[in-house]
Amino acid sequence: MAGALQGSIEAGGTKWVCAVGTGPDDLVSETRIETTSPSETLGRVIEFFRNQPAIDSLGVASFGPLELRPSRSNFGSITSTPKAGWSNTDLSGALGEALGVPVGIDTDVNGAALGEGRWGAAVGLTSFVYLTVGTGIGGGVVVDGRPLHGLVHPEIGHVAVTRHPDDGFAGLCPFHGDCFEGLASGPAISARWGDEPRRLAPALRRSASDMEAFYVAEGLRAIVFTLAPERIIVGGGVSQIEGFHPAVRSALVRTLAGYPGLPEHGAEGFVVAPGLGDRSGIAGGFALADLAVAAS
Ligand code: ZN
């Protein structure tokens, strides 16, 4: 399919990025569409693609949760989401029917992981994780080159983490309180410390950054021990705190406590920033478009 035009969508809770090209480095066009109601948003997205040169397939990396079991009649739908009005919204069926092309769909983070695997920081690896730490925490997992699914897709943001001994914050997760996301998302940092880290006084900022590195490393420990990835890519707004990746690397070495004793877990290349910056998701859409062609 080299040279064929494909469509890519990164569907988010605030905006949808839509692109047409042969890949993320060769775009014909790109647009951003504000996320409003499902019918209005999907209508604008479909209109955008109809006004572009014909595409052979479409990939969608979307916020979720999504139904991704092919045997289910609602495959490719957003299931039960806190995003108002979006529960039970069929994405892949509606887009495929309107545009007449095969549609590949996965979570935004599984998509981002696939994008990083093909063009970014995980090229050449077969098992790796893409974690985003921002408004929420989510992780995409690629195992043997394929995005991981089971009954549902991974929900790494909700793993349990050991509490920092100096932290009295209750946590923000509406389901679990002090799970990984409840303690370490951007909103959790702001709620605990009173503001975003970059706006805090230097001493407080240092404490906030140290505690954040501690919690992210706790989440990564669960990933290391359950999924055994070759690399963990950490992106998202919180990962842009100065010194974030080295601090997480050091904290991870501390919390692994010498087990299983692999030097790779402490190496610079184990916990890294996205190679594609904030373009992992749209690259993932192109990777998913390719998978849709392969499956059709
Ligand atoms: Zn939770």
mmCIF file of C-alpha atoms and ligand atoms in Angstrom:
data_model
loop_
_atom_site.group_PDB
_atom_site.id
_atom_site.type_symbol
_atom_site.label_atom_id
_atom_site.label_comp_id
_atom_site.label_asym_id
_atom_site.label_seq_id
_atom_site.Cartn_x
_atom_site.Cartn_y
_atom_site.Cartn_z
ATOM 1 C CA MET A 1 0.000 0.000 0.000
ATOM 2 C CA ALA A 2 3.035 2.287 -0.252
ATOM 3 C CA GLY A 3 2.006 5.701 -1.486
ATOM 4 C CA ALA A 4 -1.728 5.192 -0.863
ATOM 5 C CA LEU A 5 -3.532 8.018 0.876
ATOM 6 C CA GLN A 6 -4.926 7.213 4.286
ATOM 7 C CA GLY A 7 -6.935 9.043 6.872
ATOM 8 C CA SER A 8 -5.924 9.414 10.497
ATOM 9 C CA ILE A 9 -7.971 10.637 13.443
ATOM 10 C CA GLU A 10 -6.835 11.375 16.966
ATOM 11 C CA ALA A 11 -10.163 11.651 18.771
ATOM 12 C CA GLY A 12 -9.932 13.471 22.077
ATOM 13 C CA GLY A 13 -12.331 14.827 24.648
ATOM 14 C CA THR A 14 -11.645 18.442 23.655
ATOM 15 C CA LYS A 15 -10.648 18.160 19.998
ATOM 16 C CA TRP A 16 -10.344 15.746 17.101
ATOM 17 C CA VAL A 17 -7.259 15.994 14.923
ATOM 18 C CA CYS A 18 -7.941 14.685 11.404
ATOM 19 C CA ALA A 19 -5.276 14.191 8.754
ATOM 20 C CA VAL A 20 -4.884 12.810 5.262
ATOM 21 C CA GLY A 21 -1.536 11.619 3.909
ATOM 22 C CA THR A 22 0.612 8.613 3.218
ATOM 23 C CA GLY A 23 1.908 8.780 6.794
ATOM 24 C CA PRO A 24 2.620 11.267 9.588
ATOM 25 C CA ASP A 25 5.592 12.745 7.719
ATOM 26 C CA ASP A 26 3.743 13.168 4.436
ATOM 27 C CA LEU A 27 0.461 14.995 5.024
ATOM 28 C CA VAL A 28 -1.869 16.336 2.367
ATOM 29 C CA SER A 29 -3.990 18.137 4.926
ATOM 30 C CA GLU A 30 -4.800 18.325 8.599
ATOM 31 C CA THR A 31 -7.505 19.975 10.664
ATOM 32 C CA ARG A 32 -8.697 20.299 14.226
ATOM 33 C CA ILE A 33 -12.352 19.944 15.095
ATOM 34 C CA GLU A 34 -13.716 20.857 18.508
ATOM 35 C CA THR A 35 -15.382 18.000 20.376
ATOM 36 C CA THR A 36 -19.021 18.967 20.874
ATOM 37 C CA SER A 37 -21.927 16.510 20.540
ATOM 38 C CA PRO A 38 -21.280 13.181 18.810
ATOM 39 C CA SER A 39 -23.532 13.946 15.823
ATOM 40 C CA GLU A 40 -22.085 17.408 15.255
ATOM 41 C CA THR A 41 -18.468 16.318 15.730
ATOM 42 C CA LEU A 42 -18.773 13.202 13.544
ATOM 43 C CA GLY A 43 -20.641 15.264 10.936
ATOM 44 C CA ARG A 44 -17.786 17.750 10.691
ATOM 45 C CA VAL A 45 -15.191 14.988 10.600
ATOM 46 C CA ILE A 46 -17.011 13.208 7.771
ATOM 47 C CA GLU A 47 -17.374 16.494 5.888
ATOM 48 C CA PHE A 48 -13.623 17.119 6.222
ATOM 49 C CA PHE A 49 -12.700 13.724 4.757
ATOM 50 C CA ARG A 50 -15.289 14.014 1.964
ATOM 51 C CA ASN A 51 -13.616 17.238 0.853
ATOM 52 C CA GLN A 52 -10.184 15.582 0.631
ATOM 53 C CA PRO A 53 -8.654 13.340 -2.033
ATOM 54 C CA ALA A 54 -9.980 9.779 -1.680
ATOM 55 C CA ILE A 55 -8.443 7.681 1.100
ATOM 56 C CA ASP A 56 -8.015 3.893 1.072
ATOM 57 C CA SER A 57 -8.487 3.375 4.786
ATOM 58 C CA LEU A 58 -8.932 5.251 8.038
ATOM 59 C CA GLY A 59 -7.380 4.810 11.468
ATOM 60 C CA VAL A 60 -8.949 6.153 14.650
ATOM 61 C CA ALA A 61 -7.064 6.537 17.930
ATOM 62 C CA SER A 62 -9.812 7.519 20.343
ATOM 63 C CA PHE A 63 -10.589 8.378 23.930
ATOM 64 C CA GLY A 64 -12.591 5.627 25.567
ATOM 65 C CA PRO A 65 -13.434 3.314 27.007
ATOM 66 C CA LEU A 66 -13.996 1.496 23.707
ATOM 67 C CA GLU A 67 -15.526 -1.858 22.808
ATOM 68 C CA LEU A 68 -12.732 -3.572 20.865
ATOM 69 C CA ARG A 69 -13.894 -7.203 20.831
ATOM 70 C CA PRO A 70 -14.599 -7.920 17.161
ATOM 71 C CA SER A 71 -17.373 -10.389 18.049
ATOM 72 C CA ARG A 72 -19.472 -7.673 19.681
ATOM 73 C CA SER A 73 -22.180 -5.855 17.741
ATOM 74 C CA ASN A 74 -21.020 -2.550 19.221
ATOM 75 C CA PHE A 75 -17.375 -3.105 18.222
ATOM 76 C CA GLY A 76 -15.693 0.242 17.637
ATOM 77 C CA SER A 77 -18.038 2.176 19.930
ATOM 78 C CA ILE A 78 -17.286 4.340 22.911
ATOM 79 C CA THR A 79 -18.981 2.471 25.750
ATOM 80 C CA SER A 80 -19.555 4.177 29.100
ATOM 81 C CA THR A 81 -17.657 7.437 29.331
ATOM 82 C CA PRO A 82 -17.856 10.345 31.767
ATOM 83 C CA LYS A 83 -17.708 12.627 28.671
ATOM 84 C CA ALA A 84 -21.293 13.939 28.528
ATOM 85 C CA GLY A 85 -23.373 12.644 25.621
ATOM 86 C CA TRP A 86 -20.692 10.314 24.250
ATOM 87 C CA SER A 87 -21.602 7.009 25.902
ATOM 88 C CA ASN A 88 -22.581 4.301 23.390
ATOM 89 C CA THR A 89 -21.369 6.288 20.382
ATOM 90 C CA ASP A 90 -20.482 4.157 17.369
ATOM 91 C CA LEU A 91 -17.259 5.519 15.868
ATOM 92 C CA SER A 92 -15.791 2.984 13.460
ATOM 93 C CA GLY A 93 -19.169 1.879 12.068
ATOM 94 C CA ALA A 94 -20.403 5.429 11.492
ATOM 95 C CA LEU A 95 -17.154 6.607 9.901
ATOM 96 C CA GLY A 96 -16.697 3.477 7.777
ATOM 97 C CA GLU A 97 -20.245 3.656 6.474
ATOM 98 C CA ALA A 98 -20.064 7.360 5.663
ATOM 99 C CA LEU A 99 -16.658 7.199 3.990
ATOM 100 C CA GLY A 100 -16.825 3.707 2.478
ATOM 101 C CA VAL A 101 -13.387 2.593 3.673
ATOM 102 C CA PRO A 102 -12.066 0.035 6.166
ATOM 103 C CA VAL A 103 -11.557 1.571 9.606
ATOM 104 C CA GLY A 104 -8.979 0.538 12.185
ATOM 105 C CA ILE A 105 -9.745 1.683 15.711
ATOM 106 C CA ASP A 106 -8.013 1.513 19.064
ATOM 107 C CA THR A 107 -7.554 3.591 22.171
ATOM 108 C CA ASP A 108 -5.658 6.874 21.918
ATOM 109 C CA VAL A 109 -2.812 5.372 23.933
ATOM 110 C CA ASN A 110 -2.635 2.050 22.071
ATOM 111 C CA GLY A 111 -2.622 4.176 18.908
ATOM 112 C CA ALA A 112 0.144 6.382 20.260
ATOM 113 C CA ALA A 113 2.134 3.269 21.178
ATOM 114 C CA LEU A 114 1.767 1.916 17.635
ATOM 115 C CA GLY A 115 2.816 5.296 16.217
ATOM 116 C CA GLU A 116 5.898 5.400 18.439
ATOM 117 C CA GLY A 117 6.688 1.822 17.436
ATOM 118 C CA ARG A 118 6.607 2.622 13.756
ATOM 119 C CA TRP A 119 8.081 6.132 13.616
ATOM 120 C CA GLY A 120 9.168 7.210 17.104
ATOM 121 C CA ALA A 121 10.934 6.100 20.269
ATOM 122 C CA ALA A 122 10.131 2.376 20.026
ATOM 123 C CA VAL A 123 11.239 1.632 16.468
ATOM 124 C CA GLY A 124 12.698 -1.882 16.317
ATOM 125 C CA LEU A 125 11.161 -3.019 19.618
ATOM 126 C CA THR A 126 8.426 -5.635 19.841
ATOM 127 C CA SER A 127 7.090 -5.112 23.398
ATOM 128 C CA PHE A 128 6.738 -1.655 24.860
ATOM 129 C CA VAL A 129 4.373 0.695 26.657
ATOM 130 C CA TYR A 130 3.246 4.248 25.935
ATOM 131 C CA LEU A 131 2.037 6.040 29.051
ATOM 132 C CA THR A 132 0.453 9.476 29.083
ATOM 133 C CA VAL A 133 0.415 11.495 32.295
ATOM 134 C CA GLY A 134 -1.768 14.561 31.928
ATOM 135 C CA THR A 135 -5.406 15.347 32.674
ATOM 136 C CA GLY A 136 -5.687 11.608 33.185
ATOM 137 C CA ILE A 137 -3.269 8.698 33.083
ATOM 138 C CA GLY A 138 -3.520 6.023 30.427
ATOM 139 C CA GLY A 139 -1.253 3.411 28.956
ATOM 140 C CA GLY A 140 -1.088 1.673 25.609
ATOM 141 C CA VAL A 141 0.649 -1.672 25.390
ATOM 142 C CA VAL A 142 2.234 -3.323 22.364
ATOM 143 C CA VAL A 143 3.196 -6.968 22.810
ATOM 144 C CA ASP A 144 4.921 -8.813 19.978
ATOM 145 C CA GLY A 145 4.089 -5.902 17.711
ATOM 146 C CA ARG A 146 0.338 -5.897 18.421
ATOM 147 C CA PRO A 147 -1.757 -3.668 20.688
ATOM 148 C CA LEU A 148 -2.875 -5.563 23.772
ATOM 149 C CA HIS A 149 -6.592 -6.232 24.352
ATOM 150 C CA GLY A 150 -8.515 -8.740 26.390
ATOM 151 C CA LEU A 151 -11.991 -8.317 27.812
ATOM 152 C CA VAL A 152 -11.162 -4.640 27.520
ATOM 153 C CA HIS A 153 -8.048 -2.625 26.733
ATOM 154 C CA PRO A 154 -5.497 -2.033 29.499
ATOM 155 C CA GLU A 155 -6.458 0.575 32.113
ATOM 156 C CA ILE A 156 -3.018 1.283 33.498
ATOM 157 C CA GLY A 157 -4.118 4.607 35.006
ATOM 158 C CA HIS A 158 -6.126 2.733 37.614
ATOM 159 C CA VAL A 159 -3.499 0.360 39.007
ATOM 160 C CA ALA A 160 -2.839 0.624 42.731
ATOM 161 C CA VAL A 161 0.327 2.392 43.823
ATOM 162 C CA THR A 162 2.122 2.533 47.163
ATOM 163 C CA ARG A 163 1.496 5.814 48.914
ATOM 164 C CA HIS A 164 4.286 8.302 49.444
ATOM 165 C CA PRO A 165 4.962 8.458 53.214
ATOM 166 C CA ASP A 166 4.504 12.268 53.263
ATOM 167 C CA ASP A 167 1.287 12.352 51.247
ATOM 168 C CA GLY A 168 -2.009 12.941 53.014
ATOM 169 C CA PHE A 169 -3.926 13.725 49.819
ATOM 170 C CA ALA A 170 -7.036 11.545 49.415
ATOM 171 C CA GLY A 171 -6.784 11.223 45.631
ATOM 172 C CA LEU A 172 -9.115 12.292 42.860
ATOM 173 C CA CYS A 173 -10.250 9.143 41.068
ATOM 174 C CA PRO A 174 -14.066 9.024 41.213
ATOM 175 C CA PHE A 175 -13.898 5.209 41.311
ATOM 176 C CA HIS A 176 -10.863 4.384 43.459
ATOM 177 C CA GLY A 177 -9.719 7.597 45.139
ATOM 178 C CA ASP A 178 -6.000 7.005 45.456
ATOM 179 C CA CYS A 179 -5.188 4.844 42.432
ATOM 180 C CA PHE A 180 -2.306 5.840 40.108
ATOM 181 C CA GLU A 181 -4.387 8.427 38.240
ATOM 182 C CA GLY A 182 -6.069 9.580 41.433
ATOM 183 C CA LEU A 183 -2.700 10.502 42.939
ATOM 184 C CA ALA A 184 -0.532 11.439 39.962
ATOM 185 C CA SER A 185 -2.639 13.067 37.225
ATOM 186 C CA GLY A 186 -2.218 16.772 36.491
ATOM 187 C CA PRO A 187 -5.438 17.670 38.347
ATOM 188 C CA ALA A 188 -4.272 15.575 41.347
ATOM 189 C CA ILE A 189 -0.988 17.522 41.491
ATOM 190 C CA SER A 190 -2.823 20.848 41.342
ATOM 191 C CA ALA A 191 -5.346 19.793 43.985
ATOM 192 C CA ARG A 192 -2.655 18.516 46.354
ATOM 193 C CA TRP A 193 -0.247 21.440 46.047
ATOM 194 C CA GLY A 194 -2.673 24.258 45.251
ATOM 195 C CA ASP A 195 -1.375 24.953 41.739
ATOM 196 C CA GLU A 196 0.432 23.533 38.749
ATOM 197 C CA PRO A 197 4.083 22.695 39.521
ATOM 198 C CA ARG A 198 5.459 25.448 37.266
ATOM 199 C CA ARG A 199 3.533 28.076 39.240
ATOM 200 C CA LEU A 200 4.679 26.876 42.677
ATOM 201 C CA ALA A 201 7.477 28.494 44.695
ATOM 202 C CA PRO A 202 10.816 26.710 44.028
ATOM 203 C CA ALA A 203 10.958 24.664 47.261
ATOM 204 C CA LEU A 204 7.358 23.519 46.886
ATOM 205 C CA ARG A 205 7.876 22.825 43.190
ATOM 206 C CA ARG A 206 10.777 20.570 44.103
ATOM 207 C CA SER A 207 8.646 18.633 46.570
ATOM 208 C CA ALA A 208 5.814 18.340 44.044
ATOM 209 C CA SER A 209 8.178 17.130 41.312
ATOM 210 C CA ASP A 210 9.820 14.588 43.631
ATOM 211 C CA MET A 211 6.479 13.210 44.756
ATOM 212 C CA GLU A 212 5.254 13.019 41.172
ATOM 213 C CA ALA A 213 8.367 11.088 40.120
ATOM 214 C CA PHE A 214 7.763 8.742 43.064
ATOM 215 C CA TYR A 215 4.177 8.014 41.976
ATOM 216 C CA VAL A 216 4.945 7.642 38.293
ATOM 217 C CA ALA A 217 7.715 5.200 39.212
ATOM 218 C CA GLU A 218 5.202 3.255 41.332
ATOM 219 C CA GLY A 219 2.952 2.967 38.289
ATOM 220 C CA LEU A 220 5.911 1.948 36.135
ATOM 221 C CA ARG A 221 6.880 -0.729 38.640
ATOM 222 C CA ALA A 222 3.489 -2.385 38.117
ATOM 223 C CA ILE A 223 4.050 -2.176 34.356
ATOM 224 C CA VAL A 224 7.576 -3.601 34.585
ATOM 225 C CA PHE A 225 6.468 -6.551 36.680
ATOM 226 C CA THR A 226 3.292 -7.413 34.741
ATOM 227 C CA LEU A 227 4.164 -6.625 31.131
ATOM 228 C CA ALA A 228 7.973 -6.846 31.011
ATOM 229 C CA PRO A 229 8.302 -4.152 28.324
ATOM 230 C CA GLU A 230 11.581 -3.388 26.596
ATOM 231 C CA ARG A 231 10.936 0.353 26.958
ATOM 232 C CA ILE A 232 8.373 2.677 28.522
ATOM 233 C CA ILE A 233 7.611 5.927 26.729
ATOM 234 C CA VAL A 234 6.098 8.572 28.993
ATOM 235 C CA GLY A 235 4.334 11.547 27.424
ATOM 236 C CA GLY A 236 1.512 13.921 28.349
ATOM 237 C CA GLY A 237 1.526 17.415 29.840
ATOM 238 C CA VAL A 238 2.865 16.389 33.262
ATOM 239 C CA SER A 239 5.881 14.702 31.630
ATOM 240 C CA GLN A 240 7.025 18.138 30.509
ATOM 241 C CA ILE A 241 7.961 19.107 34.081
ATOM 242 C CA GLU A 242 11.670 19.933 33.998
ATOM 243 C CA GLY A 243 13.821 16.895 34.757
ATOM 244 C CA PHE A 244 10.795 14.556 34.716
ATOM 245 C CA HIS A 245 12.239 11.550 32.874
ATOM 246 C CA PRO A 246 15.577 11.346 34.748
ATOM 247 C CA ALA A 247 13.734 11.759 38.065
ATOM 248 C CA VAL A 248 11.309 8.957 37.193
ATOM 249 C CA ARG A 249 14.193 6.731 36.070
ATOM 250 C CA SER A 250 15.955 7.186 39.444
ATOM 251 C CA ALA A 251 12.743 6.639 41.392
ATOM 252 C CA LEU A 252 12.026 3.495 39.381
ATOM 253 C CA VAL A 253 15.436 2.053 40.216
ATOM 254 C CA ARG A 254 14.728 2.747 43.902
ATOM 255 C CA THR A 255 11.299 1.132 43.875
ATOM 256 C CA LEU A 256 12.418 -1.940 41.898
ATOM 257 C CA ALA A 257 14.880 -2.405 44.795
ATOM 258 C CA GLY A 258 17.317 -4.528 42.847
ATOM 259 C CA TYR A 259 14.726 -6.963 41.525
ATOM 260 C CA PRO A 260 14.938 -8.606 39.012
ATOM 261 C CA GLY A 261 18.356 -6.972 38.794
ATOM 262 C CA LEU A 262 18.473 -6.102 35.096
ATOM 263 C CA PRO A 263 20.750 -3.168 34.283
ATOM 264 C CA GLU A 264 18.357 -2.275 31.432
ATOM 265 C CA HIS A 265 15.720 -1.046 33.898
ATOM 266 C CA GLY A 266 18.031 1.690 35.131
ATOM 267 C CA ALA A 267 19.422 2.641 31.729
ATOM 268 C CA GLU A 268 18.696 5.957 30.054
ATOM 269 C CA GLY A 269 16.834 4.250 27.244
ATOM 270 C CA PHE A 270 14.280 2.499 29.454
ATOM 271 C CA VAL A 271 12.055 5.426 30.449
ATOM 272 C CA VAL A 272 12.005 7.956 27.628
ATOM 273 C CA ALA A 273 10.017 10.878 26.229
ATOM 274 C CA PRO A 274 7.931 10.295 23.080
ATOM 275 C CA GLY A 275 10.037 10.404 19.937
ATOM 276 C CA LEU A 276 7.133 12.048 18.118
ATOM 277 C CA GLY A 277 6.418 14.729 20.748
ATOM 278 C CA ASP A 278 2.685 15.435 20.677
ATOM 279 C CA ARG A 279 2.310 13.699 17.279
ATOM 280 C CA SER A 280 2.197 10.127 18.612
ATOM 281 C CA GLY A 281 -1.605 9.985 18.409
ATOM 282 C CA ILE A 282 -1.981 11.162 14.829
ATOM 283 C CA ALA A 283 0.868 8.834 13.807
ATOM 284 C CA GLY A 284 -1.047 6.082 15.585
ATOM 285 C CA GLY A 285 -4.081 6.789 13.408
ATOM 286 C CA PHE A 286 -1.960 6.096 10.345
ATOM 287 C CA ALA A 287 -0.609 2.880 11.875
ATOM 288 C CA LEU A 288 -4.201 1.796 12.607
ATOM 289 C CA ALA A 289 -5.250 2.644 9.050
ATOM 290 C CA ASP A 290 -2.565 0.207 7.864
ATOM 291 C CA LEU A 291 -3.839 -2.490 10.221
ATOM 292 C CA ALA A 292 -7.350 -1.943 8.818
ATOM 293 C CA VAL A 293 -6.060 -2.579 5.289
ATOM 294 C CA ALA A 294 -4.213 -5.682 6.458
ATOM 295 C CA ALA A 295 -7.388 -7.009 8.095
ATOM 296 C CA SER A 296 -9.783 -6.170 5.232
HETATM 297 ZN ZN ZN B 1 -8.931 4.890 39.488
#
